[in-house]
PDB file of C-alpha atoms and ligand atoms in Angstrom:
ATOM      1  CA  MET C   8      -7.787  -5.406   4.353  1.00  0.00           C
ATOM      2  CA  HIS C   9      -6.321  -3.063   0.791  1.00  0.00           C
ATOM      3  CA  GLU C  10      -3.065  -3.303   2.092  1.00  0.00           C
ATOM      4  CA  PHE C  11      -2.656  -6.439   2.581  1.00  0.00           C
ATOM      5  CA  SER C  12      -3.943  -7.654  -1.152  1.00  0.00           C
ATOM      6  CA  THR C  13      -2.077  -4.581  -3.183  1.00  0.00           C
ATOM      7  CA  ALA C  14       1.291  -6.278  -1.426  1.00  0.00           C
ATOM      8  CA  VAL C  15       0.766  -9.882  -2.401  1.00  0.00           C
ATOM      9  CA  GLY C  16      -0.062  -8.019  -6.224  1.00  0.00           C
ATOM     10  CA  VAL C  17       3.659  -6.328  -5.166  1.00  0.00           C
ATOM     11  CA  VAL C  18       4.884  -9.283  -4.655  1.00  0.00           C
ATOM     12  CA  GLU C  19       3.768 -10.804  -6.837  1.00  0.00           C
ATOM     13  CA  THR C  20       5.187  -8.584  -9.429  1.00  0.00           C
ATOM     14  CA  ILE C  21       8.739  -8.250  -8.468  1.00  0.00           C
ATOM     15  CA  THR C  22       9.303 -11.798  -8.115  1.00  0.00           C
ATOM     16  CA  GLU C  23       7.546 -12.039 -11.560  1.00  0.00           C
ATOM     17  CA  VAL C  24      10.698  -9.292 -12.350  1.00  0.00           C
ATOM     18  CA  ALA C  25      13.770 -10.458 -10.642  1.00  0.00           C
ATOM     19  CA  GLN C  26      12.400 -14.790 -11.644  1.00  0.00           C
ATOM     20  CA  LYS C  27      12.778 -13.257 -15.778  1.00  0.00           C
ATOM     21  CA  ASN C  28      15.969 -11.929 -14.920  1.00  0.00           C
ATOM     22  CA  ASN C  29      17.383 -15.259 -12.408  1.00  0.00           C
ATOM     23  CA  ALA C  30      17.738 -13.079  -9.725  1.00  0.00           C
ATOM     24  CA  THR C  31      18.328 -14.813  -6.297  1.00  0.00           C
ATOM     25  CA  LYS C  32      16.802 -12.293  -3.671  1.00  0.00           C
ATOM     26  CA  ILE C  33      15.119  -8.651  -4.379  1.00  0.00           C
ATOM     27  CA  LYS C  34      17.196  -6.291  -2.115  1.00  0.00           C
ATOM     28  CA  LYS C  35      15.560  -3.480  -1.722  1.00  0.00           C
ATOM     29  CA  VAL C  36      11.135  -2.103  -3.469  1.00  0.00           C
ATOM     30  CA  GLU C  37      10.645   1.326  -3.851  1.00  0.00           C
ATOM     31  CA  LEU C  38       7.250   2.611  -4.570  1.00  0.00           C
ATOM     32  CA  VAL C  39       5.188   4.942  -5.282  1.00  0.00           C
ATOM     33  CA  VAL C  40       1.212   4.946  -2.833  1.00  0.00           C
ATOM     34  CA  GLY C  41      -0.851   7.943  -3.667  1.00  0.00           C
ATOM     35  CA  GLU C  42      -2.699  10.401  -1.128  1.00  0.00           C
ATOM     36  CA  PHE C  43      -5.220   8.935  -2.299  1.00  0.00           C
ATOM     37  CA  SER C  44      -4.667   4.988  -2.979  1.00  0.00           C
ATOM     38  CA  MET C  45      -6.080   4.589   1.135  1.00  0.00           C
ATOM     39  CA  LEU C  46      -3.011   3.111   1.863  1.00  0.00           C
ATOM     40  CA  ASN C  47      -1.631   3.192   5.030  1.00  0.00           C
ATOM     41  CA  ASN C  48       2.003   2.859   4.965  1.00  0.00           C
ATOM     42  CA  ASP C  49       2.286   1.198   8.620  1.00  0.00           C
ATOM     43  CA  GLN C  50       0.689  -1.854   7.328  1.00  0.00           C
ATOM     44  CA  LEU C  51       1.744  -1.854   3.819  1.00  0.00           C
ATOM     45  CA  LYS C  52       5.127  -2.427   4.959  1.00  0.00           C
ATOM     46  CA  PHE C  53       3.616  -5.619   7.860  1.00  0.00           C
ATOM     47  CA  ALA C  54       1.488  -6.735   4.442  1.00  0.00           C
ATOM     48  CA  PHE C  55       4.505  -6.834   2.156  1.00  0.00           C
ATOM     49  CA  GLU C  56       6.920  -8.749   5.138  1.00  0.00           C
ATOM     50  CA  ILE C  57       4.182 -11.389   5.302  1.00  0.00           C
ATOM     51  CA  ALA C  58       3.529 -11.442   2.185  1.00  0.00           C
ATOM     52  CA  SER C  59       7.331 -11.182   0.427  1.00  0.00           C
ATOM     53  CA  GLU C  60       7.586 -14.763   3.038  1.00  0.00           C
ATOM     54  CA  GLY C  61       9.266 -17.481   1.254  1.00  0.00           C
ATOM     55  CA  THR C  62       9.721 -15.572  -1.833  1.00  0.00           C
ATOM     56  CA  LEU C  63      12.903 -13.696  -3.343  1.00  0.00           C
ATOM     57  CA  ALA C  64      11.064 -10.594  -2.001  1.00  0.00           C
ATOM     58  CA  GLU C  65      12.182 -11.716   2.122  1.00  0.00           C
ATOM     59  CA  GLY C  66      13.826  -9.096   3.522  1.00  0.00           C
ATOM     60  CA  ALA C  67      13.650  -7.071   1.098  1.00  0.00           C
ATOM     61  CA  ASN C  68      13.871  -3.304   1.959  1.00  0.00           C
ATOM     62  CA  LEU C  69      10.760  -1.738   1.376  1.00  0.00           C
ATOM     63  CA  ILE C  70      11.085   2.643   0.763  1.00  0.00           C
ATOM     64  CA  ILE C  71       7.235   4.318   0.334  1.00  0.00           C
ATOM     65  CA  GLU C  72       7.668   7.326  -1.405  1.00  0.00           C
ATOM     66  CA  GLY C  73       4.263   9.210  -1.038  1.00  0.00           C
ATOM     67  CA  GLN C  74       2.522  11.134  -3.557  1.00  0.00           C
ATOM     68  CA  SER C  75       0.093  14.074  -3.135  1.00  0.00           C
ATOM     69  CA  GLY C  76      -3.273  14.131  -4.949  1.00  0.00           C
ATOM     70  CA  GLU C  77      -4.503  16.216  -7.079  1.00  0.00           C
ATOM     71  CA  ILE C  78      -7.755  17.237  -8.140  1.00  0.00           C
ATOM     72  CA  ALA C  79      -9.269  18.796 -11.396  1.00  0.00           C
ATOM     73  CA  CYS C  80     -11.767  21.644 -10.734  1.00  0.00           C
ATOM     74  CA  GLN C  81     -14.721  21.669 -13.202  1.00  0.00           C
ATOM     75  CA  GLU C  82     -15.537  24.585 -12.267  1.00  0.00           C
ATOM     76  CA  CYS C  83     -12.617  27.197 -13.275  1.00  0.00           C
ATOM     77  CA  GLY C  84     -10.870  24.318 -14.582  1.00  0.00           C
ATOM     78  CA  TYR C  85      -7.883  24.159 -11.649  1.00  0.00           C
ATOM     79  CA  LYS C  86      -5.842  21.748 -11.732  1.00  0.00           C
ATOM     80  CA  GLY C  87      -3.320  20.364  -8.861  1.00  0.00           C
ATOM     81  CA  LEU C  88      -2.857  20.392  -5.136  1.00  0.00           C
ATOM     82  CA  ILE C  89      -5.549  20.092  -2.469  1.00  0.00           C
ATOM     83  CA  LYS C  90      -5.056  22.327   0.095  1.00  0.00           C
ATOM     84  CA  LYS C  91      -3.256  21.253   2.657  1.00  0.00           C
ATOM     85  CA  GLN C  92      -5.351  20.539   6.166  1.00  0.00           C
ATOM     86  CA  SER C  93      -4.934  20.131   9.519  1.00  0.00           C
ATOM     87  CA  LYS C  94      -4.241  15.632  10.593  1.00  0.00           C
ATOM     88  CA  LYS C  95      -7.703  15.793  11.427  1.00  0.00           C
ATOM     89  CA  GLU C  96      -9.802  17.505   8.891  1.00  0.00           C
ATOM     90  CA  LYS C  97      -7.345  15.506   6.478  1.00  0.00           C
ATOM     91  CA  GLU C  98      -8.933  12.219   8.312  1.00  0.00           C
ATOM     92  CA  ILE C  99     -12.507  13.214   7.465  1.00  0.00           C
ATOM     93  CA  ASP C 100     -12.185  14.189   4.062  1.00  0.00           C
ATOM     94  CA  HIS C 101     -10.467  11.084   3.227  1.00  0.00           C
ATOM     95  CA  PHE C 102     -13.919   9.285   4.288  1.00  0.00           C
ATOM     96  CA  ILE C 103     -15.850  12.197   2.531  1.00  0.00           C
ATOM     97  CA  VAL C 104     -13.348  10.705  -0.516  1.00  0.00           C
ATOM     98  CA  ASN C 105     -14.909   7.437  -0.008  1.00  0.00           C
ATOM     99  CA  LEU C 106     -17.725   8.162  -0.227  1.00  0.00           C
ATOM    100  CA  ALA C 107     -18.361  10.981  -3.480  1.00  0.00           C
ATOM    101  CA  ASN C 108     -14.995  12.030  -4.502  1.00  0.00           C
ATOM    102  CA  ILE C 109     -15.653  15.510  -3.075  1.00  0.00           C
ATOM    103  CA  PHE C 110     -12.697  18.052  -2.500  1.00  0.00           C
ATOM    104  CA  GLU C 111     -12.857  21.466  -2.423  1.00  0.00           C
ATOM    105  CA  CYS C 112     -10.842  24.017  -5.325  1.00  0.00           C
ATOM    106  CA  PRO C 113      -8.374  26.109  -3.067  1.00  0.00           C
ATOM    107  CA  LYS C 114      -8.907  28.757  -6.095  1.00  0.00           C
ATOM    108  CA  CYS C 115     -13.323  28.890  -6.208  1.00  0.00           C
ATOM    109  CA  HIS C 116     -14.156  26.726  -3.553  1.00  0.00           C
ATOM    110  CA  SER C 117     -16.362  24.631  -5.183  1.00  0.00           C
ATOM    111  CA  ASN C 118     -17.122  21.176  -4.600  1.00  0.00           C
ATOM    112  CA  LYS C 119     -17.609  20.718  -8.746  1.00  0.00           C
ATOM    113  CA  THR C 120     -13.925  18.537  -8.194  1.00  0.00           C
ATOM    114  CA  LYS C 121     -12.645  15.133  -9.836  1.00  0.00           C
ATOM    115  CA  ILE C 122      -9.978  13.573  -8.937  1.00  0.00           C
ATOM    116  CA  SER C 123      -6.843  13.822 -11.759  1.00  0.00           C
ATOM    117  CA  GLY C 124      -4.120  11.561  -9.267  1.00  0.00           C
ATOM    118  CA  GLY C 125      -2.146  10.239  -6.560  1.00  0.00           C
ATOM    119  CA  ARG C 126      -5.197   7.309  -6.368  1.00  0.00           C
ATOM    120  CA  ASP C 127      -1.914   4.419  -8.131  1.00  0.00           C
ATOM    121  CA  ILE C 128       0.055   2.927  -6.578  1.00  0.00           C
ATOM    122  CA  TYR C 129       3.449   1.352  -8.576  1.00  0.00           C
ATOM    123  CA  VAL C 130       6.927  -0.196  -7.809  1.00  0.00           C
ATOM    124  CA  LYS C 131       9.657   2.593  -8.738  1.00  0.00           C
ATOM    125  CA  ASN C 132      12.720   0.574  -8.956  1.00  0.00           C
ATOM    126  CA  ILE C 133      13.919  -2.072  -7.006  1.00  0.00           C
ATOM    127  CA  GLU C 134      17.640  -3.652  -6.195  1.00  0.00           C
ATOM    128  CA  ILE C 135      18.046  -6.964  -7.584  1.00  0.00           C
ATOM    129  CA  GLU C 136      20.690  -9.891  -6.207  1.00  0.00           C
ATOM    130  CA  PHE C 137      22.374 -12.108  -8.741  1.00  0.00           C
ATOM    131  CA  GLU C 138      24.873 -15.388  -7.283  1.00  0.00           C
ATOM    132  CA  SER C 139      27.546 -13.917  -7.296  1.00  0.00           C
ATOM    133  CA  ASN C 140      29.523 -17.545  -8.354  1.00  0.00           C
TER     134      ASN C 140
HETATM  135 ZN1   ZN K 230     -12.008  25.742  -8.936  1.00  0.00          ZN
END
């Protein structure tokens, strides 16, 4: 499960930051998840709850922010968002992208495109709490 290993990585990263800052608790985590990261947000939230158990991040409010995927066309030089599709088509494309990283260029309809953005997942911000005395 890709989501689980991602959640473990996120928890490791944020607890390390929190510990370095002598925090007693992580209150909130803001994650940016790219459209092409192949991660399911609901599964990611669930995995985060499990992975954060017994750590400083336990019970933290997880906010997931989506980031649109971008492609670069090698035919016409277009660089930007992919064509908006229906949900069903999108699922098919996500399947294809796993196999060959192919998306059609919205400008010239070429298939000679490369993914240029929206593949990553990263921690944008965390909110931590300190002992109040
Ligand atoms: Zn093109």
